[in-house]
Tab-separated table of C-alpha atoms in Angstrom:
chain	number	residue	atom	x	y	z
A	1	UNK	CA	-9.115	4.941	-10.180
A	2	UNK	CA	-6.581	6.093	-7.467
A	3	UNK	CA	-6.594	7.955	-4.060
A	4	UNK	CA	-3.519	10.166	-3.668
A	5	UNK	CA	-2.671	10.730	-0.046
A	6	UNK	CA	-0.110	13.403	1.345
A	7	UNK	CA	0.785	15.250	4.191
A	8	UNK	CA	-1.728	18.339	4.634
A	9	UNK	CA	-0.671	21.924	5.504
A	10	UNK	CA	-2.297	22.992	8.819
A	11	UNK	CA	-4.769	24.557	9.563
A	12	UNK	CA	-7.482	22.640	7.853
A	13	UNK	CA	-10.564	24.366	9.176
A	14	UNK	CA	-13.577	24.401	7.250
A	15	UNK	CA	-12.211	21.460	4.917
A	16	UNK	CA	-14.804	18.225	5.213
A	17	UNK	CA	-13.211	14.954	6.396
A	18	UNK	CA	-12.837	12.450	4.042
A	19	UNK	CA	-15.247	9.092	4.100
A	20	UNK	CA	-13.692	5.854	4.038
A	21	UNK	CA	-15.454	5.039	0.718
A	22	UNK	CA	-16.871	7.237	-1.534
A	23	UNK	CA	-21.191	6.923	-1.293
A	24	UNK	CA	-22.368	4.501	-3.914
A	25	UNK	CA	-19.369	2.285	-3.191
A	26	UNK	CA	-20.200	2.557	0.551
A	27	UNK	CA	-23.773	1.653	0.089
A	28	UNK	CA	-22.756	-1.351	-1.953
A	29	UNK	CA	-20.068	-2.211	0.220
A	30	UNK	CA	-22.785	-2.433	3.595
A	31	UNK	CA	-25.198	-4.462	1.235
A	32	UNK	CA	-22.436	-7.135	0.344
A	33	UNK	CA	-21.102	-7.244	3.952
A	34	UNK	CA	-24.902	-7.516	5.494
A	35	UNK	CA	-25.378	-10.158	3.015
A	36	UNK	CA	-22.354	-11.979	4.094
A	37	UNK	CA	-23.137	-11.606	7.706
A	38	UNK	CA	-26.985	-12.432	7.336
A	39	UNK	CA	-27.468	-9.314	9.540
A	40	UNK	CA	-28.699	-5.379	8.785
A	41	UNK	CA	-26.080	-2.957	8.686
A	42	UNK	CA	-28.710	-0.237	8.183
A	43	UNK	CA	-28.057	1.439	11.710
A	44	UNK	CA	-23.998	1.188	10.983
A	45	UNK	CA	-22.060	4.054	10.052
A	46	UNK	CA	-18.816	3.441	7.971
A	47	UNK	CA	-15.943	5.822	9.406
A	48	UNK	CA	-14.618	9.016	8.329
A	49	UNK	CA	-10.873	9.179	8.125
A	50	UNK	CA	-8.220	11.491	9.683
A	51	UNK	CA	-7.801	12.882	6.193
A	52	UNK	CA	-9.185	16.111	4.685
A	53	UNK	CA	-10.319	16.286	1.072
A	54	UNK	CA	-8.589	18.835	-1.053
A	55	UNK	CA	-6.347	20.160	1.622
A	56	UNK	CA	-3.333	22.039	0.826
A	57	UNK	CA	0.094	19.985	0.578
A	58	UNK	CA	2.662	20.678	3.251
A	59	UNK	CA	5.846	21.701	1.551
A	60	UNK	CA	8.887	19.658	1.629
A	61	UNK	CA	12.178	20.967	0.094
A	62	UNK	CA	13.272	17.886	-1.839
A	63	UNK	CA	9.713	16.803	-2.658
A	64	UNK	CA	7.457	14.036	-0.863
A	65	UNK	CA	8.786	10.364	-1.486
A	66	UNK	CA	6.305	8.656	-3.329
A	67	UNK	CA	4.727	5.065	-2.272
A	68	UNK	CA	2.476	3.102	-4.642
A	69	UNK	CA	0.164	0.876	-2.937
A	70	UNK	CA	-1.751	-2.164	-4.768
A	71	UNK	CA	-4.171	-4.345	-2.678
A	72	UNK	CA	-4.643	-8.174	-2.719
A	73	UNK	CA	-6.642	-10.020	-5.557
A	74	UNK	CA	-10.348	-8.365	-5.782
A	75	UNK	CA	-9.647	-6.136	-2.857
A	76	UNK	CA	-10.397	-2.423	-2.726
A	77	UNK	CA	-7.741	0.348	-2.175
A	78	UNK	CA	-9.566	1.657	0.801
A	79	UNK	CA	-9.037	-1.634	2.839
A	80	UNK	CA	-5.325	-0.689	3.156
A	81	UNK	CA	-6.151	2.729	4.263
A	82	UNK	CA	-4.642	2.437	7.603
A	83	UNK	CA	-1.218	1.526	6.280
A	84	UNK	CA	-1.139	4.513	3.822
A	85	UNK	CA	-2.564	7.134	6.019
A	86	UNK	CA	-0.140	6.566	8.512
A	87	UNK	CA	2.788	6.422	5.601
A	88	UNK	CA	1.133	9.721	4.346
A	89	UNK	CA	1.167	11.349	7.769
A	90	UNK	CA	4.860	10.802	8.028
A	91	UNK	CA	6.034	12.552	4.840
A	92	UNK	CA	5.198	10.459	2.054
A	93	UNK	CA	3.106	10.787	-1.043
A	94	UNK	CA	0.698	7.674	-1.316
A	95	UNK	CA	-0.964	6.620	-4.373
A	96	UNK	CA	-3.615	3.722	-3.764
A	97	UNK	CA	-4.497	2.039	-6.660
A	98	UNK	CA	-7.794	0.303	-7.766
A	99	UNK	CA	-7.785	-2.399	-10.714
A	100	UNK	CA	-11.069	-1.827	-12.304
A	101	UNK	CA	-12.820	-5.098	-13.126
A	102	UNK	CA	-10.930	-6.960	-10.679
A	103	UNK	CA	-11.398	-4.966	-7.400
A	104	UNK	CA	-15.034	-5.875	-6.063
A	105	UNK	CA	-16.155	-2.274	-6.228
A	106	UNK	CA	-14.941	0.731	-7.946
A	107	UNK	CA	-16.824	3.947	-7.956
A	108	UNK	CA	-16.132	6.534	-10.787
A	109	UNK	CA	-16.842	10.095	-10.900
A	110	UNK	CA	-20.645	10.713	-11.072
A	111	UNK	CA	-21.242	7.711	-8.946
A	112	UNK	CA	-20.979	5.079	-11.812
A	113	UNK	CA	-20.143	1.806	-10.225
A	114	UNK	CA	-17.931	-1.006	-11.903
A	115	UNK	CA	-18.120	-4.470	-9.980
A	116	UNK	CA	-15.565	-7.060	-9.935
A	117	UNK	CA	-15.399	-9.703	-12.741
A	118	UNK	CA	-12.893	-12.061	-11.486
A	119	UNK	CA	-13.601	-15.565	-10.231
A	120	UNK	CA	-13.491	-15.941	-6.456
A	121	UNK	CA	-11.316	-19.297	-7.057
A	122	UNK	CA	-8.703	-17.985	-10.007
A	123	UNK	CA	-6.831	-20.327	-12.036
A	124	UNK	CA	-3.122	-19.852	-12.639
A	125	UNK	CA	-4.135	-18.190	-16.086
A	126	UNK	CA	-6.544	-15.351	-14.230
A	127	UNK	CA	-3.902	-14.687	-11.944
A	128	UNK	CA	-1.467	-14.465	-14.814
A	129	UNK	CA	-3.944	-11.995	-16.461
A	130	UNK	CA	-4.504	-10.134	-13.408
A	131	UNK	CA	-1.008	-9.609	-12.913
A	132	UNK	CA	-0.453	-8.179	-16.475
A	133	UNK	CA	-3.324	-5.638	-16.040
A	134	UNK	CA	-1.818	-4.439	-12.612
A	135	UNK	CA	1.401	-3.837	-14.359
A	136	UNK	CA	-0.325	-1.735	-16.869
A	137	UNK	CA	-2.218	0.043	-14.522
A	138	UNK	CA	0.739	0.872	-12.348
A	139	UNK	CA	3.097	1.995	-14.987
A	140	UNK	CA	-0.136	4.253	-16.425
A	141	UNK	CA	-0.219	5.725	-12.987
A	142	UNK	CA	3.661	6.693	-12.736
A	143	UNK	CA	3.270	8.424	-16.099
A	144	UNK	CA	0.335	10.436	-14.914
A	145	UNK	CA	2.050	11.229	-11.885
A	146	UNK	CA	4.820	12.577	-13.962
A	147	UNK	CA	2.405	14.754	-15.817
A	148	UNK	CA	0.806	15.923	-12.537
A	149	UNK	CA	4.255	17.056	-10.940
A	150	UNK	CA	4.991	18.937	-14.060
A	151	UNK	CA	1.858	20.968	-13.869
A	152	UNK	CA	-0.855	18.981	-16.068
A	153	UNK	CA	-4.089	18.103	-14.405
A	154	UNK	CA	-5.176	14.598	-14.837
A	155	UNK	CA	-8.479	15.214	-13.117
A	156	UNK	CA	-11.323	13.671	-15.681
A	157	UNK	CA	-13.563	16.377	-14.164
A	158	UNK	CA	-11.050	19.391	-14.680
A	159	UNK	CA	-11.500	19.926	-10.910
A	160	UNK	CA	-8.685	22.297	-9.289
A	161	UNK	CA	-6.007	20.498	-7.870
A	162	UNK	CA	-5.153	21.113	-4.128
A	163	UNK	CA	-3.017	24.000	-3.386
A	164	UNK	CA	0.990	22.994	-3.579
A	165	UNK	CA	0.499	19.527	-5.607
A	166	UNK	CA	2.158	20.178	-8.580
A	167	UNK	CA	5.547	19.799	-8.218
A	168	UNK	CA	5.505	18.337	-4.770
A	169	UNK	CA	6.086	14.698	-5.702
A	170	UNK	CA	9.922	13.524	-5.535
A	171	UNK	CA	9.297	10.965	-8.211
A	172	UNK	CA	13.172	9.889	-8.127
A	173	UNK	CA	12.501	8.663	-4.712
A	174	UNK	CA	9.290	5.965	-5.764
A	175	UNK	CA	8.933	2.801	-3.999
A	176	UNK	CA	5.770	0.281	-4.204
A	177	UNK	CA	4.157	-2.084	-1.518
A	178	UNK	CA	1.178	-4.304	-1.336
A	179	UNK	CA	-0.727	-7.301	0.012
A	180	UNK	CA	-0.936	-10.764	-1.106
A	181	UNK	CA	-1.254	-10.538	-5.095
A	182	UNK	CA	-0.108	-6.672	-4.347
A	183	UNK	CA	2.932	-7.496	-3.138
A	184	UNK	CA	3.383	-9.772	-6.242
A	185	UNK	CA	2.353	-6.959	-8.390
A	186	UNK	CA	5.092	-4.536	-6.473
A	187	UNK	CA	7.824	-6.864	-7.400
A	188	UNK	CA	6.963	-7.459	-11.238
A	189	UNK	CA	6.401	-3.682	-11.566
A	190	UNK	CA	10.102	-3.246	-10.085
A	191	UNK	CA	11.218	-5.888	-12.987
A	192	UNK	CA	9.699	-3.874	-15.670
A	193	UNK	CA	10.115	-0.290	-14.519
A	194	UNK	CA	13.112	1.231	-13.158
A	195	UNK	CA	11.136	4.169	-11.908
A	196	UNK	CA	10.199	2.112	-8.718
A	197	UNK	CA	13.480	1.950	-6.449
A	198	UNK	CA	12.205	-0.019	-3.640
A	199	UNK	CA	9.724	-2.635	-2.678
A	200	UNK	CA	7.761	-4.666	-0.242
A	201	UNK	CA	5.469	-7.551	-0.307
A	202	UNK	CA	3.004	-8.431	2.146
A	203	UNK	CA	2.573	-12.087	2.324
A	204	UNK	CA	2.225	-12.420	-1.227
A	205	UNK	CA	3.396	-15.671	-3.326
A	206	UNK	CA	5.391	-14.456	-6.730
A	207	UNK	CA	3.652	-15.590	-9.282
A	208	UNK	CA	5.427	-13.909	-12.371
A	209	UNK	CA	8.694	-14.219	-14.019
A	210	UNK	CA	10.605	-11.896	-11.526
A	211	UNK	CA	10.802	-15.036	-9.316
A	212	UNK	CA	13.554	-16.466	-11.696
A	213	UNK	CA	15.044	-12.998	-12.769
A	214	UNK	CA	15.309	-11.257	-9.468
A	215	UNK	CA	15.680	-7.511	-8.553
A	216	UNK	CA	18.930	-5.369	-8.246
A	217	UNK	CA	17.120	-2.997	-5.657
A	218	UNK	CA	15.893	-3.166	-2.281
A	219	UNK	CA	13.124	-5.435	-1.225
A	220	UNK	CA	11.485	-6.439	1.827
A	221	UNK	CA	9.482	-9.895	2.210
A	222	UNK	CA	6.886	-9.468	4.971
A	223	UNK	CA	5.361	-12.965	6.179
A	224	UNK	CA	3.096	-14.227	8.729
A	225	UNK	CA	3.535	-17.171	11.048
A	226	UNK	CA	2.544	-19.883	8.683
A	227	UNK	CA	3.608	-18.736	5.131
A	228	UNK	CA	7.283	-18.312	4.082
A	229	UNK	CA	10.398	-19.697	1.827
A	230	UNK	CA	9.953	-22.976	3.501
A	231	UNK	CA	6.804	-23.779	2.256
A	232	UNK	CA	6.470	-21.530	-0.810
A	233	UNK	CA	8.572	-22.340	-3.413
A	234	UNK	CA	8.256	-19.211	-5.161
A	235	UNK	CA	9.418	-17.353	-2.162
A	236	UNK	CA	12.447	-19.453	-1.964
A	237	UNK	CA	13.195	-18.928	-5.700
A	238	UNK	CA	12.928	-14.837	-5.472
A	239	UNK	CA	14.888	-14.751	-2.426
A	240	UNK	CA	17.543	-16.517	-3.817
A	241	UNK	CA	17.508	-13.998	-6.930
A	242	UNK	CA	17.331	-10.701	-5.030
A	243	UNK	CA	20.877	-8.973	-5.651
A	244	UNK	CA	20.207	-5.959	-3.837
A	245	UNK	CA	19.498	-5.102	-0.261
A	246	UNK	CA	16.930	-7.490	0.915
A	247	UNK	CA	15.148	-8.336	4.302
A	248	UNK	CA	12.786	-10.884	5.377
A	249	UNK	CA	10.784	-10.465	8.513
A	250	UNK	CA	7.807	-12.685	10.300
A	251	UNK	CA	5.086	-11.589	12.010
A	252	UNK	CA	3.725	-13.841	14.669
A	253	UNK	CA	0.017	-14.589	13.853
A	254	UNK	CA	-2.074	-15.921	11.119
A	255	UNK	CA	-2.567	-12.980	8.924
A	256	UNK	CA	-1.253	-9.884	10.013
A	257	UNK	CA	-0.764	-8.006	6.640
A	258	UNK	CA	-4.063	-8.078	5.162
A	259	UNK	CA	-6.780	-5.908	4.434
A	260	UNK	CA	-7.314	-3.572	7.265
A	261	UNK	CA	-10.988	-2.752	7.782
A	262	UNK	CA	-12.381	0.173	9.511
A	263	UNK	CA	-12.292	0.568	13.081
A	264	UNK	CA	-12.750	2.783	16.197
A	265	UNK	CA	-9.051	3.728	16.459
A	266	UNK	CA	-8.031	4.453	12.994
A	267	UNK	CA	-9.525	6.704	10.388
A	268	UNK	CA	-9.487	5.208	6.857
A	269	UNK	CA	-9.236	6.158	3.473
A	270	UNK	CA	-9.012	10.096	1.677
A	271	UNK	CA	-6.616	11.923	-0.072
A	272	UNK	CA	-4.856	14.401	2.298
A	273	UNK	CA	-4.236	13.085	6.041
A	274	UNK	CA	-2.791	15.657	8.262
A	275	UNK	CA	-0.093	14.776	10.226
A	276	UNK	CA	-0.596	12.517	13.166
A	277	UNK	CA	-3.141	9.860	14.158
A	278	UNK	CA	-2.024	6.766	16.136
A	279	UNK	CA	-3.409	3.288	16.185
A	280	UNK	CA	-3.584	1.083	19.064
A	281	UNK	CA	-4.068	-2.234	17.232
A	282	UNK	CA	-0.546	-4.084	17.756
A	283	UNK	CA	-0.933	-5.932	14.635
A	284	UNK	CA	-1.213	-2.706	12.644
A	285	UNK	CA	1.318	-0.995	14.759
A	286	UNK	CA	4.071	-3.409	13.566
A	287	UNK	CA	2.891	-3.686	10.026
A	288	UNK	CA	3.253	0.156	9.866
A	289	UNK	CA	6.585	0.528	11.474
A	290	UNK	CA	8.141	-2.414	10.440
A	291	UNK	CA	7.832	-2.086	6.789
A	292	UNK	CA	7.432	1.610	6.841
A	293	UNK	CA	11.004	2.166	8.074
A	294	UNK	CA	12.532	0.069	5.714
A	295	UNK	CA	10.595	1.775	2.789
A	296	UNK	CA	11.326	5.159	4.205
A	297	UNK	CA	14.984	4.472	4.354
A	298	UNK	CA	15.154	3.596	0.668
A	299	UNK	CA	13.110	6.138	-0.535
A	300	UNK	CA	15.034	8.947	0.906
A	301	UNK	CA	18.207	7.363	-0.167
A	302	UNK	CA	19.399	6.534	3.191
A	303	UNK	CA	19.124	2.568	2.759
A	304	UNK	CA	22.641	2.110	3.867
A	305	UNK	CA	22.079	3.832	7.334
A	306	UNK	CA	20.842	1.525	10.283
A	307	UNK	CA	17.641	2.019	11.876
A	308	UNK	CA	16.005	0.873	15.424
A	309	UNK	CA	13.733	-1.814	13.163
A	310	UNK	CA	15.946	-2.619	10.191
A	311	UNK	CA	19.727	-2.739	10.469
A	312	UNK	CA	21.926	-1.601	7.399
A	313	UNK	CA	24.229	-3.752	5.372
A	314	UNK	CA	27.324	-5.394	7.166
A	315	UNK	CA	25.071	-5.214	10.500
A	316	UNK	CA	24.260	-8.747	12.177
A	317	UNK	CA	20.457	-8.826	12.200
A	318	UNK	CA	19.153	-9.574	15.576
A	319	UNK	CA	16.545	-12.256	16.735
A	320	UNK	CA	14.106	-9.571	16.856
A	321	UNK	CA	14.069	-5.877	15.170
A	322	UNK	CA	13.101	-4.189	18.319
A	323	UNK	CA	11.981	-4.943	21.866
A	324	UNK	CA	9.078	-2.582	21.080
A	325	UNK	CA	7.682	-5.173	18.436
A	326	UNK	CA	8.106	-8.567	20.158
A	327	UNK	CA	5.726	-10.319	17.390
A	328	UNK	CA	8.324	-9.456	14.700
A	329	UNK	CA	11.370	-11.518	13.920
A	330	UNK	CA	14.030	-11.459	11.258
A	331	UNK	CA	14.411	-14.553	8.892
A	332	UNK	CA	17.753	-15.362	7.834
């Protein structure tokens, strides 16, 4: 299952705010979290988002750059919603993917739930199989996006598509990012499918063959304070085989790129965010802006143009990208 986010045409009066999770998945999620915390969540409401379901698409002259998002191992696509909502609100079409039978909870049309079937402590074989499935899922999604953009409705129930969606995607400017195993997935998909032009890995080790083969297109590695090329051989090997534009950033803190749960300041989930929406958690902010700007530069074919956060080729990288983001450093 996937969710498509995009900048919505205003006004959106009369349309419902999108929930963070669909109803059956939300009920099961609360049940699981309640068991983990040993406390009742009966009086806890999951948040709405800044998004509006089936809103009309805001028009862009050359089509919306497309970004695919793959979550971490066993994670749900909704857990990265703060990141993708921010991207969509700034002019991207963002497609979030649940990998059925790996993600803990996937709700299908009609309320059918498919629980995850993966072990909590996976073997190397489990990870290799998950990567293969994720690649197949992602390439299927790319095929379906091409059909949608050409006017074919991929909705299983035949519901009308939002106004302006057909033809709105700039598929020649497609990138992909993910957290943990999702970042690994982005790299593997890029190696196998040249439709993905740029990628970013938020703290995920490289488990597949792309570590040895490398990539000839732009890629960003975003690490936390305790994980990097000095203690992850897969990152060092992958980095040495990146032949295109590459950057490595380090964020201070133990895990600043992980799944982002619902909070009071940021709506999460939903297919059609309107422009706007600010986040006040500093970890979320630098994750959005540091990785977003490098991806945006690549997806809009302005990779060689310097930005306030990520300099272009030939420019010396400062120790920190910007005084506004003191938690982030460049890693040579």
